[in-house]
Amino acid sequence: MGTKREPSRLNEHREPSESSGPIEPSRPSGPGAKRTETHSASAKRERLDGALVIALSRSYEIAHRTSRKLVAEYGITFSQFEVLEALMHKGPLTVNAIIDAVLSTGGSITVVVRNLEKLGYVARTVNPDDGRSFIVELTACGKSLIEELFPRHMKALGASLSELGDDDIETIIELLKKVGQAQSTERKIKHDQGHKP
């Protein structure tokens, strides 16, 4: 009686098991792959940064669109309105303090203040603490104008932002504070580096 031989399995085709799942394509590895991933992440962040700035700019313009028309009815520009608003809330200010309050440049604010003075809405007096600068304050006429205009501005602003709930607004404010904190940190680092012995 002969010996029973096992069939050869060398050329046997084996089907992948269903339980093994789909076969994933191999991913590139090495320094080149890392550079590609880094470039992709960087490009994505650049797109997001640009989209955010555009969204913020558009939102600002939309929120103030009605107010700009409203302010024009009073014969002043929106920049002039911002200066009057700052003086209403903070009281008499130096030009530098006004620049910080309205986030504008020195040259433009100087012109704005001068034009408001010509209109009779603000008055300038020499700063007693620094004779090289001036204190800017509202006149009675300017106070009357901004106290009438400001509530109308806030009503228009509320209508523009009506789609946002209180929680939405609080979240946006907290997120945007991070931008301001980052800028403050950067300025401090530059200041410290400039004063190293």
Tab-separated table of N, CA, C and O in Angstrom, residues 53-118:
chain	number	residue	atom	x	y	z
A	53	VAL	N	-9.887	86.470	8.962
A	53	VAL	CA	-9.736	87.922	8.868
A	53	VAL	C	-10.799	88.515	7.942
A	53	VAL	O	-11.393	89.563	8.236
A	54	ILE	N	-11.061	87.839	6.829
A	54	ILE	CA	-12.094	88.309	5.902
A	54	ILE	C	-13.465	88.290	6.575
A	54	ILE	O	-14.249	89.239	6.455
A	55	ALA	N	-13.752	87.202	7.303
A	55	ALA	CA	-15.038	87.094	7.995
A	55	ALA	C	-15.208	88.190	9.042
A	55	ALA	O	-16.289	88.780	9.180
A	56	LEU	N	-14.134	88.478	9.785
A	56	LEU	CA	-14.196	89.531	10.798
A	56	LEU	C	-14.410	90.902	10.157
A	56	LEU	O	-15.208	91.706	10.643
A	57	SER	N	-13.695	91.151	9.061
A	57	SER	CA	-13.831	92.444	8.372
A	57	SER	C	-15.243	92.623	7.825
A	57	SER	O	-15.846	93.691	7.961
A	58	ARG	N	-15.768	91.572	7.207
A	58	ARG	CA	-17.121	91.656	6.654
A	58	ARG	C	-18.151	91.834	7.757
A	58	ARG	O	-19.094	92.618	7.619
A	59	SER	N	-17.958	91.115	8.864
A	59	SER	CA	-18.899	91.229	9.979
A	59	SER	C	-18.888	92.638	10.557
A	59	SER	O	-19.938	93.193	10.909
A	60	TYR	N	-17.695	93.231	10.671
A	60	TYR	CA	-17.580	94.595	11.182
A	60	TYR	C	-18.329	95.568	10.273
A	60	TYR	O	-19.081	96.435	10.746
A	61	GLU	N	-18.127	95.422	8.960
A	61	GLU	CA	-18.784	96.324	8.012
A	61	GLU	C	-20.296	96.148	8.034
A	61	GLU	O	-21.047	97.122	8.001
A	62	ILE	N	-20.749	94.898	8.101
A	62	ILE	CA	-22.195	94.627	8.134
A	62	ILE	C	-22.814	95.204	9.411
A	62	ILE	O	-23.879	95.826	9.388
A	63	ALA	N	-22.113	95.010	10.547
A	63	ALA	CA	-22.635	95.479	11.828
A	63	ALA	C	-22.764	96.998	11.875
A	63	ALA	O	-23.656	97.537	12.531
A	64	HIS	N	-21.879	97.702	11.156
A	64	HIS	CA	-21.876	99.165	11.208
A	64	HIS	C	-22.490	99.832	9.975
A	64	HIS	O	-22.490	101.058	9.880
A	65	ARG	N	-23.003	99.030	9.060
A	65	ARG	CA	-23.529	99.599	7.812
A	65	ARG	C	-24.641	100.613	8.080
A	65	ARG	O	-24.621	101.734	7.566
A	66	THR	N	-25.606	100.229	8.900
A	66	THR	CA	-26.714	101.126	9.213
A	66	THR	C	-26.232	102.333	10.021
A	66	THR	O	-26.667	103.465	9.798
A	67	SER	N	-25.290	102.078	10.949
A	67	SER	CA	-24.783	103.164	11.796
A	67	SER	C	-24.041	104.214	10.976
A	67	SER	O	-24.093	105.406	11.286
A	68	ARG	N	-23.331	103.786	9.946
A	68	ARG	CA	-22.609	104.744	9.107
A	68	ARG	C	-23.592	105.711	8.440
A	68	ARG	O	-23.334	106.911	8.350
A	69	LYS	N	-24.704	105.168	7.960
A	69	LYS	CA	-25.732	106.023	7.347
A	69	LYS	C	-26.356	106.933	8.396
A	69	LYS	O	-26.622	108.114	8.132
A	70	LEU	N	-26.568	106.382	9.575
A	70	LEU	CA	-27.164	107.152	10.664
A	70	LEU	C	-26.266	108.314	11.073
A	70	LEU	O	-26.714	109.458	11.230
A	71	VAL	N	-24.983	108.028	11.235
A	71	VAL	CA	-24.017	109.048	11.630
A	71	VAL	C	-23.939	110.154	10.581
A	71	VAL	O	-23.843	111.348	10.919
A	72	ALA	N	-24.007	109.766	9.313
A	72	ALA	CA	-23.933	110.756	8.224
A	72	ALA	C	-25.100	111.735	8.288
A	72	ALA	O	-24.970	112.896	7.865
A	73	GLU	N	-26.237	111.293	8.820
A	73	GLU	CA	-27.392	112.189	8.941
A	73	GLU	C	-27.087	113.360	9.883
A	73	GLU	O	-27.709	114.419	9.776
A	74	TYR	N	-26.140	113.161	10.786
A	74	TYR	CA	-25.776	114.210	11.737
A	74	TYR	C	-24.624	115.069	11.217
A	74	TYR	O	-24.121	115.939	11.939
A	75	GLY	N	-24.195	114.804	9.994
A	75	GLY	CA	-23.153	115.626	9.379
A	75	GLY	C	-21.744	115.353	9.869
A	75	GLY	O	-20.873	116.222	9.765
A	76	ILE	N	-21.499	114.148	10.417
A	76	ILE	CA	-20.150	113.789	10.864
A	76	ILE	C	-19.752	112.458	10.247
A	76	ILE	O	-20.596	111.706	9.753
A	77	THR	N	-18.450	112.167	10.286
A	77	THR	CA	-17.957	110.890	9.775
A	77	THR	C	-18.003	109.843	10.886
A	77	THR	O	-18.161	110.177	12.071
A	78	PHE	N	-17.816	108.575	10.493
A	78	PHE	CA	-17.840	107.519	11.501
A	78	PHE	C	-16.632	107.632	12.425
A	78	PHE	O	-16.737	107.348	13.622
A	79	SER	N	-15.498	108.074	11.901
A	79	SER	CA	-14.311	108.275	12.749
A	79	SER	C	-14.566	109.361	13.788
A	79	SER	O	-14.153	109.244	14.948
A	80	GLN	N	-15.261	110.415	13.373
A	80	GLN	CA	-15.603	111.480	14.314
A	80	GLN	C	-16.566	110.966	15.379
A	80	GLN	O	-16.453	111.309	16.558
A	81	PHE	N	-17.506	110.122	14.958
A	81	PHE	CA	-18.435	109.521	15.902
A	81	PHE	C	-17.683	108.687	16.946
A	81	PHE	O	-17.976	108.749	18.145
A	82	GLU	N	-16.692	107.911	16.498
A	82	GLU	CA	-15.927	107.064	17.419
A	82	GLU	C	-15.179	107.896	18.461
A	82	GLU	O	-15.094	107.509	19.631
A	83	VAL	N	-14.650	109.038	18.042
A	83	VAL	CA	-13.953	109.917	18.982
A	83	VAL	C	-14.942	110.498	19.991
A	83	VAL	O	-14.673	110.522	21.203
A	84	LEU	N	-16.093	110.949	19.524
A	84	LEU	CA	-17.113	111.498	20.431
A	84	LEU	C	-17.587	110.426	21.414
A	84	LEU	O	-17.791	110.713	22.600
A	85	GLU	N	-17.737	109.207	20.923
A	85	GLU	CA	-18.164	108.107	21.798
A	85	GLU	C	-17.119	107.844	22.882
A	85	GLU	O	-17.460	107.642	24.060
A	86	ALA	N	-15.848	107.833	22.493
A	86	ALA	CA	-14.775	107.602	23.469
A	86	ALA	C	-14.773	108.689	24.544
A	86	ALA	O	-14.631	108.404	25.735
A	87	LEU	N	-14.948	109.933	24.130
A	87	LEU	CA	-14.964	111.041	25.086
A	87	LEU	C	-16.192	110.979	25.982
A	87	LEU	O	-16.136	111.353	27.172
A	88	MET	N	-17.313	110.509	25.444
A	88	MET	CA	-18.526	110.389	26.242
A	88	MET	C	-18.347	109.352	27.361
A	88	MET	O	-18.765	109.564	28.501
A	89	HIS	N	-17.707	108.226	27.028
A	89	HIS	CA	-17.571	107.140	27.997
A	89	HIS	C	-16.386	107.321	28.941
A	89	HIS	O	-16.443	106.898	30.101
A	90	LYS	N	-15.313	107.931	28.458
A	90	LYS	CA	-14.083	108.000	29.252
A	90	LYS	C	-13.772	109.388	29.802
A	90	LYS	O	-12.879	109.535	30.631
A	91	GLY	N	-14.494	110.401	29.334
A	91	GLY	CA	-14.208	111.757	29.782
A	91	GLY	C	-13.058	112.357	28.987
A	91	GLY	O	-12.621	111.804	27.973
A	92	PRO	N	-12.530	113.506	29.417
A	92	PRO	CA	-11.443	114.169	28.691
A	92	PRO	C	-10.241	113.241	28.514
A	92	PRO	O	-9.855	112.519	29.437
A	93	LEU	N	-9.657	113.267	27.307
A	93	LEU	CA	-8.539	112.377	26.974
A	93	LEU	C	-7.466	113.122	26.193
A	93	LEU	O	-7.760	114.102	25.503
A	94	THR	N	-6.239	112.648	26.298
A	94	THR	CA	-5.194	113.145	25.411
A	94	THR	C	-5.400	112.504	24.037
A	94	THR	O	-6.136	111.520	23.899
A	95	VAL	N	-4.731	113.033	23.026
A	95	VAL	CA	-4.845	112.462	21.688
A	95	VAL	C	-4.350	111.009	21.689
A	95	VAL	O	-4.960	110.129	21.070
A	96	ASN	N	-3.252	110.748	22.388
A	96	ASN	CA	-2.728	109.379	22.455
A	96	ASN	C	-3.723	108.419	23.093
A	96	ASN	O	-3.861	107.262	22.668
A	97	ALA	N	-4.415	108.890	24.122
A	97	ALA	CA	-5.426	108.046	24.771
A	97	ALA	C	-6.600	107.790	23.832
A	97	ALA	O	-7.182	106.698	23.829
A	98	ILE	N	-6.953	108.781	23.025
A	98	ILE	CA	-8.027	108.604	22.042
A	98	ILE	C	-7.604	107.579	20.994
A	98	ILE	O	-8.395	106.717	20.590
A	99	ILE	N	-6.345	107.643	20.570
A	99	ILE	CA	-5.825	106.682	19.586
A	99	ILE	C	-5.958	105.259	20.124
A	99	ILE	O	-6.388	104.345	19.408
A	100	ASP	N	-5.602	105.058	21.391
A	100	ASP	CA	-5.730	103.733	22.006
A	100	ASP	C	-7.188	103.310	22.111
A	100	ASP	O	-7.523	102.133	21.939
A	101	ALA	N	-8.068	104.256	22.379
A	101	ALA	CA	-9.485	103.944	22.585
A	101	ALA	C	-10.182	103.546	21.291
A	101	ALA	O	-11.036	102.654	21.283
A	102	VAL	N	-9.824	104.196	20.184
A	102	VAL	CA	-10.523	103.931	18.921
A	102	VAL	C	-9.687	103.092	17.956
A	102	VAL	O	-10.120	102.796	16.845
A	103	LEU	N	-8.478	102.694	18.391
A	103	LEU	CA	-7.602	101.827	17.587
A	103	LEU	C	-7.346	102.418	16.201
A	103	LEU	O	-7.528	101.762	15.175
A	104	SER	N	-6.926	103.665	16.189
A	104	SER	CA	-6.629	104.323	14.925
A	104	SER	C	-5.214	104.869	14.960
A	104	SER	O	-4.508	104.740	15.966
A	105	THR	N	-4.773	105.479	13.849
A	105	THR	CA	-3.420	106.018	13.775
A	105	THR	C	-3.388	107.461	14.262
A	105	THR	O	-4.394	108.172	14.202
A	106	GLY	N	-2.209	107.886	14.707
A	106	GLY	CA	-2.070	109.215	15.271
A	106	GLY	C	-2.412	110.330	14.308
A	106	GLY	O	-3.115	111.282	14.653
A	107	GLY	N	-1.909	110.223	13.083
A	107	GLY	CA	-2.150	111.283	12.106
A	107	GLY	C	-3.610	111.485	11.804
A	107	GLY	O	-4.105	112.624	11.774
A	108	SER	N	-4.334	110.391	11.596
A	108	SER	CA	-5.742	110.510	11.242
A	108	SER	C	-6.571	111.043	12.401
A	108	SER	O	-7.483	111.849	12.215
A	109	ILE	N	-6.246	110.628	13.631
A	109	ILE	CA	-7.005	111.095	14.794
A	109	ILE	C	-6.762	112.577	15.037
A	109	ILE	O	-7.672	113.318	15.425
A	110	THR	N	-5.548	113.023	14.801
A	110	THR	CA	-5.259	114.456	14.947
A	110	THR	C	-6.137	115.279	14.017
A	110	THR	O	-6.696	116.315	14.405
A	111	VAL	N	-6.294	114.810	12.780
A	111	VAL	CA	-7.160	115.502	11.808
A	111	VAL	C	-8.613	115.438	12.244
A	111	VAL	O	-9.354	116.428	12.168
A	112	VAL	N	-9.040	114.264	12.721
A	112	VAL	CA	-10.424	114.086	13.176
A	112	VAL	C	-10.735	115.043	14.323
A	112	VAL	O	-11.786	115.706	14.330
A	113	VAL	N	-9.832	115.119	15.303
A	113	VAL	CA	-10.043	116.005	16.446
A	113	VAL	C	-10.089	117.461	16.001
A	113	VAL	O	-10.944	118.244	16.453
A	114	ARG	N	-9.207	117.824	15.092
A	114	ARG	CA	-9.181	119.204	14.600
A	114	ARG	C	-10.502	119.554	13.906
A	114	ARG	O	-11.048	120.656	14.105
A	115	ASN	N	-11.019	118.636	13.119
A	115	ASN	CA	-12.289	118.893	12.417
A	115	ASN	C	-13.466	118.951	13.391
A	115	ASN	O	-14.394	119.750	13.201
A	116	LEU	N	-13.441	118.114	14.413
A	116	LEU	CA	-14.494	118.171	15.434
A	116	LEU	C	-14.448	119.493	16.182
A	116	LEU	O	-15.486	120.045	16.565
A	117	GLU	N	-13.245	119.992	16.385
A	117	GLU	CA	-13.095	121.285	17.051
A	117	GLU	C	-13.680	122.403	16.186
A	117	GLU	O	-14.351	123.315	16.691
A	118	LYS	N	-13.459	122.330	14.873
A	118	LYS	CA	-14.016	123.326	13.956
A	118	LYS	C	-15.540	123.283	13.957
A	118	LYS	O	-16.203	124.322	13.813
